[in-house]
Short mmCIF file of C-alpha atoms in Angstrom, two decimals:
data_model
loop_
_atom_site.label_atom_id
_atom_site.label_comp_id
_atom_site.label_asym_id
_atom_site.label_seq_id
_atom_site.Cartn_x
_atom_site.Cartn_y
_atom_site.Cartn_z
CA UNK A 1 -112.95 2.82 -29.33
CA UNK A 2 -110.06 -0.31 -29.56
CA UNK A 3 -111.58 -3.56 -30.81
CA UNK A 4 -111.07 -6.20 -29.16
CA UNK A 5 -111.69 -9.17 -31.16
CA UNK A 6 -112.41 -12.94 -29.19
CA UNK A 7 -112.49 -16.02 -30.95
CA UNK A 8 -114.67 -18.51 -31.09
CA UNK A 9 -117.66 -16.88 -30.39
CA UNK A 10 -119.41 -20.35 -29.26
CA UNK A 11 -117.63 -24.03 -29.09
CA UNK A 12 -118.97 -27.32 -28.09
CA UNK A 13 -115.92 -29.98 -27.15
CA UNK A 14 -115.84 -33.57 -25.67
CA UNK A 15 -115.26 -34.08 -22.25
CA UNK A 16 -111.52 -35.26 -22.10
CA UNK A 17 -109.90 -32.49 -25.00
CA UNK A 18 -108.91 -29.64 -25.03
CA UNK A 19 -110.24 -26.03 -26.17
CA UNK A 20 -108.13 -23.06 -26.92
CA UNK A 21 -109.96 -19.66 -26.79
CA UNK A 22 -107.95 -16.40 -28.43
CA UNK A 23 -108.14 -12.89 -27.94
CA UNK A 24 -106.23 -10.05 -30.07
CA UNK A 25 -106.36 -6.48 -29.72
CA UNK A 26 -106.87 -5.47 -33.80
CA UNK A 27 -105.78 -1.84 -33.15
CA UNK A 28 -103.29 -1.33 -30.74
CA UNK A 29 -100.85 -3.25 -28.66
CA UNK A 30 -102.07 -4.70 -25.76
CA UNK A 31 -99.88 -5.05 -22.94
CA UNK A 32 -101.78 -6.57 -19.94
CA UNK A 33 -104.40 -9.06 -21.07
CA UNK A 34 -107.72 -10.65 -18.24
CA UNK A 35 -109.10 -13.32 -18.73
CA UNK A 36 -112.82 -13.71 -16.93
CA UNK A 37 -115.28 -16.60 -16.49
CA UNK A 38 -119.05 -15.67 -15.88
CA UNK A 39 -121.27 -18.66 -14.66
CA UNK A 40 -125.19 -17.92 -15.95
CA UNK A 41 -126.57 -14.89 -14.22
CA UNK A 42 -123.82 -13.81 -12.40
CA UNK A 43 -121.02 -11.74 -12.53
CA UNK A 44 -117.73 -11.97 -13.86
CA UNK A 45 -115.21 -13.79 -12.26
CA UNK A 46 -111.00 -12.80 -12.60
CA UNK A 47 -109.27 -16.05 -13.37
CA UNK A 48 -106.19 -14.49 -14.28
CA UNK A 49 -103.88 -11.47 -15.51
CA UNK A 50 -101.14 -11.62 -18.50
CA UNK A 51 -98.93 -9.61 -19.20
CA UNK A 52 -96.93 -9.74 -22.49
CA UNK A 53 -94.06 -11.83 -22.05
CA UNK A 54 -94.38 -13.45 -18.98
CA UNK A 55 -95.94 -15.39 -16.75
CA UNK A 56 -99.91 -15.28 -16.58
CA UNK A 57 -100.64 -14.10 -12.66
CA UNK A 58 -103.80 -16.33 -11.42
CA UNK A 59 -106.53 -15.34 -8.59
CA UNK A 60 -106.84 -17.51 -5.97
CA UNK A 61 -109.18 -20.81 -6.55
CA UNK A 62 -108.14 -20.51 -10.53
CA UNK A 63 -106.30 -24.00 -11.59
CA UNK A 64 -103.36 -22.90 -13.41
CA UNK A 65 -102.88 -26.21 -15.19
CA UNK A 66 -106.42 -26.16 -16.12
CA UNK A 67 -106.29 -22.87 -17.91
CA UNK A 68 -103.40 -22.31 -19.58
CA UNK A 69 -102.65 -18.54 -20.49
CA UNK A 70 -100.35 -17.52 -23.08
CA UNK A 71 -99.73 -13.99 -24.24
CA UNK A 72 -96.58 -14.38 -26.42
CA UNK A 73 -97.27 -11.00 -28.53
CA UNK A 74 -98.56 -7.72 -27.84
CA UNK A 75 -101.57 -8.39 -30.04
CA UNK A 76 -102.53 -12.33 -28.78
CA UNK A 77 -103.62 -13.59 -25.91
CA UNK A 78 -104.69 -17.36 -25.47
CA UNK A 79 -106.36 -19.46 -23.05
CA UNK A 80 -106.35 -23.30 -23.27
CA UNK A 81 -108.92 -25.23 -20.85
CA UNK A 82 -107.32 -28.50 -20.87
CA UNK A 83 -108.69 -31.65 -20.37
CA UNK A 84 -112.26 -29.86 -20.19
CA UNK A 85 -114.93 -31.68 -18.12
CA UNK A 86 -118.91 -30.36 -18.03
CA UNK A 87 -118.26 -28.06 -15.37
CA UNK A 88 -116.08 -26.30 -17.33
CA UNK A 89 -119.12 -24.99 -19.29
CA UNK A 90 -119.07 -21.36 -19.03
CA UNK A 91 -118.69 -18.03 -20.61
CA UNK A 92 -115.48 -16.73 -20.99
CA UNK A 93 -114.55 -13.12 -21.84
CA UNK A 94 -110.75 -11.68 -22.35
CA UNK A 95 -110.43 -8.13 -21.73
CA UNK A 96 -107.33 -5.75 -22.70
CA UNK A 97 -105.50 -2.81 -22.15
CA UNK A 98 -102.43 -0.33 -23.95
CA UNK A 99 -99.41 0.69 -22.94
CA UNK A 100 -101.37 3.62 -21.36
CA UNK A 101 -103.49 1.51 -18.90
CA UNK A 102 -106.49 4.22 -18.98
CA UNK A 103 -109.10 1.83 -20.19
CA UNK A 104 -109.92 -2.10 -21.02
CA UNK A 105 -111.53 -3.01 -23.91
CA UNK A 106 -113.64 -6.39 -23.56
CA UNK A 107 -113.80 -8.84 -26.22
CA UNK A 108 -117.21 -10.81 -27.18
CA UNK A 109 -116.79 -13.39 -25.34
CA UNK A 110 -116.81 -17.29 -26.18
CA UNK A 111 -119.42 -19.55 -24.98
CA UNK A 112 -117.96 -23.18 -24.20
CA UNK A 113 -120.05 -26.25 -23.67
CA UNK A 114 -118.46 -29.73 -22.64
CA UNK A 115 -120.68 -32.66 -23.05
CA UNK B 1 -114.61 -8.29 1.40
CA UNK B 2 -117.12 -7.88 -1.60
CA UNK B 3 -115.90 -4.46 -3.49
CA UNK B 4 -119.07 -3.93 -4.95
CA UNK B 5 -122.39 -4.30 -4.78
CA UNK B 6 -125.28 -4.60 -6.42
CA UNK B 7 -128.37 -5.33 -4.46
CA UNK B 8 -131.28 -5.51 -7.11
CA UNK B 9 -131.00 -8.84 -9.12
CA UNK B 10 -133.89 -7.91 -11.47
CA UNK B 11 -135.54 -4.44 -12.45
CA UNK B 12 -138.96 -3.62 -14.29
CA UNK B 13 -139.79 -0.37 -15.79
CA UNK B 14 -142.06 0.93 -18.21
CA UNK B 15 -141.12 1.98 -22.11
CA UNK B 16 -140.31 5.94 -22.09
CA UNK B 17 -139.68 6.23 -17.81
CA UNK B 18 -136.36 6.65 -15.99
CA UNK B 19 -134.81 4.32 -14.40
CA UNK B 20 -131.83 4.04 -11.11
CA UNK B 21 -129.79 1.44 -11.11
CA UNK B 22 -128.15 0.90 -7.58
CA UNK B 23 -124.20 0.25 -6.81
CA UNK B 24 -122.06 0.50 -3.81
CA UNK B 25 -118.52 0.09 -3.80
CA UNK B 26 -115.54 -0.70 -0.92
CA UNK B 27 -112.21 0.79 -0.85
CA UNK B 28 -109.78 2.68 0.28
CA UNK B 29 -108.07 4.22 -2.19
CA UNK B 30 -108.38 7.69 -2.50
CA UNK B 31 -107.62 7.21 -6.39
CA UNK B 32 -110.74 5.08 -8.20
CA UNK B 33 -112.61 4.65 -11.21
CA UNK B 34 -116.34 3.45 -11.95
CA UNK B 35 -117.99 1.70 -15.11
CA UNK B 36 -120.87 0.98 -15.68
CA UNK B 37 -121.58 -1.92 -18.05
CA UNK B 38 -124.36 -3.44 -20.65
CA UNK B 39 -124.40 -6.73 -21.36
CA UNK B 40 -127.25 -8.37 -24.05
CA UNK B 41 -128.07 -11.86 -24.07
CA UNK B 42 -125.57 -11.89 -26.99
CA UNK B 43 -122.81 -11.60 -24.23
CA UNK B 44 -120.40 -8.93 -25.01
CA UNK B 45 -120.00 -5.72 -22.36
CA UNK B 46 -120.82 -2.94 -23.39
CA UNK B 47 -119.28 0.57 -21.82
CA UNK B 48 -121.75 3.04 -20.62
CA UNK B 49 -120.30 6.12 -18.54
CA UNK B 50 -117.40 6.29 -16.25
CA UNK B 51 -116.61 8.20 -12.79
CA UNK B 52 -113.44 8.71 -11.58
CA UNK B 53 -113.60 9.24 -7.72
CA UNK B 54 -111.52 12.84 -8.03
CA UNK B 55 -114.55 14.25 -10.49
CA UNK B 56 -116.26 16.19 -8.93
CA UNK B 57 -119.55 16.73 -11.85
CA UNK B 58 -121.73 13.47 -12.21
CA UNK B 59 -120.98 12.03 -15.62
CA UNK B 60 -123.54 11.94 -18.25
CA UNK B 61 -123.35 10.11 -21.20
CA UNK B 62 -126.47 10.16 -23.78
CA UNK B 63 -129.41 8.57 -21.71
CA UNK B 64 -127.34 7.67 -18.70
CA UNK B 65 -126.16 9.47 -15.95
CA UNK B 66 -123.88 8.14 -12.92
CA UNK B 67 -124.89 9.71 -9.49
CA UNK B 68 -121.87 9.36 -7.92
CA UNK B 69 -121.72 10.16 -4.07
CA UNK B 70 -118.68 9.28 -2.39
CA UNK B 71 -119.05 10.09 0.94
CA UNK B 72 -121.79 7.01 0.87
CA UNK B 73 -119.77 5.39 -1.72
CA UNK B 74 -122.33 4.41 -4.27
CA UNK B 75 -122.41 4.66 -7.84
CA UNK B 76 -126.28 4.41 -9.23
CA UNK B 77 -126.44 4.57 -13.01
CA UNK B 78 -129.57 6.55 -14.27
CA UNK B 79 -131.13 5.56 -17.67
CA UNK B 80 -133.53 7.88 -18.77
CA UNK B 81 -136.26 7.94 -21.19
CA UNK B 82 -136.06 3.36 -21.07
CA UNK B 83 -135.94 1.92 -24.31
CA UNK B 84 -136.74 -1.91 -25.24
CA UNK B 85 -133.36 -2.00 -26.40
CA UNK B 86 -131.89 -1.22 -22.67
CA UNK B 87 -133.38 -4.53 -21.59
CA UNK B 88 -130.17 -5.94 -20.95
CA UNK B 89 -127.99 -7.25 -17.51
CA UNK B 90 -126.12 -4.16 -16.23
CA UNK B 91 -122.86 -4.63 -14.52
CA UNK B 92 -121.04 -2.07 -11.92
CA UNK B 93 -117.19 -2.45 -12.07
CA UNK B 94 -114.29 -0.63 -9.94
CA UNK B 95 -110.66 -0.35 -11.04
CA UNK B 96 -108.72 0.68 -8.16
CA UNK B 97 -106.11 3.04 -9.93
CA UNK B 98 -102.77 1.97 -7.89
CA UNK B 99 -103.21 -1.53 -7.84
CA UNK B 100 -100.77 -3.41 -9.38
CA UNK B 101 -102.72 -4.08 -12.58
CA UNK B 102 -104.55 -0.89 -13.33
CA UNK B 103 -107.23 -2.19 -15.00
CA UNK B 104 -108.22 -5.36 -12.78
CA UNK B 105 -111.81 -4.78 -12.41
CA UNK B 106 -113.94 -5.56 -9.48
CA UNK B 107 -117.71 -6.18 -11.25
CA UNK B 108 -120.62 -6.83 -9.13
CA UNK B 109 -123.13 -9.05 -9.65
CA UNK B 110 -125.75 -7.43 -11.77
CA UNK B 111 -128.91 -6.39 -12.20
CA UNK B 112 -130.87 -7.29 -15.36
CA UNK B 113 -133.09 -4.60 -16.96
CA UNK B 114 -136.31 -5.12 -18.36
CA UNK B 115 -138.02 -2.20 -20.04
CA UNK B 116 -141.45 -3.19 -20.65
CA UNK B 117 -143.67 -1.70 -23.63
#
């Protein structure tokens, strides 16, 4: 299957900066990147849809100056938690699809801790 | 309205015996798709089987089986023969096929796995 490759796997950032968390499709050309958040032992939550090119498309409750989405290529997507306080301590996991929309690859995820 | 559900939070069974895994679902689109998903401590989901609502055979995948009955709409995932290595969290998903984004997936909330020895 597609690899989706997320990066970093696990980062640890002061309360006040910011973090940037990418994901890239390494085999084929991802057109509509989603971004999820799972809190500890529960599902994962939608924070937002990008689509190559434009505008990132949030779900209701998501900050969008908070988490800034970026997918500027058909291979990278990026989020940036900005000015990242404690109880933005989460896991966060990109997922991606083609051109052909039949299935979403996930990536591995990246574990961020504010202290 | 919750999409899908996913009422057993934890699960125990023993090394070698089969296991269901219980999901029910809310839509109404005619046109659907179901996932099941593994995910280790390590984090990453892992795809296990898939059912789109117009199939009309249960898929089967290795180990794991999807009894898929849509008149009741549910979606239980069947794990035969448990491993220690299926210990895991187990996540059902939805993708309603004419939404806007095709693959904006509806998860539920899980049910973690242990396969005892």
């Amino acid at each position: 299957g597609a690899v989706v490759s997320q990066h970093p796997s696990r980062v640890i950032c002061k309360s006040g900066t910011s973090v940037k968390i990418e994901c890239r499709s390494l085999d084929f050309q991802a057109t509509t990147m989603f971004w999820y958040r799972q809190f500890p032992k529960k599902s994962l939550m939608l924070m937002a849809t990008s689509n190559e090119g434009s505008k990132a498309t949030y779900e209701q409750g998501v900050e969008k100056d908070k988490f800034l989405i970026n997918h500027a290529s058909l291979t990278l997507s990026t989020l940036t938690v900005t000015s990242a306080h404690p109880e933005d301590s989460s896991f966060y996991i990109c997922s991606a699809t083609d051109r052909t929309n039949t299935e979403a690859f996930f990536g591995q995820g990246t574990r961020l801790t504010v202290v | 309205a919750q999409k899908i559900t996913q009422t057993q939070p934890g699960m125990f069974v023993q090394e070698k015996e089969a296991v269901t895994l219980d999901c029910t679902y809310d839509t109404s689109d005619q046109s659907y798709g179901l996932f099941w998903y593994k995910q280790p401590s390590s984090g990453e989901m892992i795809f296990l089987i898939y059912q789109g609502s117009y199939d009309e055979q249960n898929a089967t995948e290795g180990r794991y089986s999807l009894n898929f009955q849509k008149a009741r709409k549910s979606a239980n995932l069947v794990i035969s023969a448990s491993q220690l290595g299926d210990s895991a969290m187990y996540f059902c998903a939805m993708r309603e096929d004419y939404s806007y984004n095709f693959n904006k997936f509806y998860f539920g909330s899980g049910t973690k796995l242990n396969v005892k020895p």
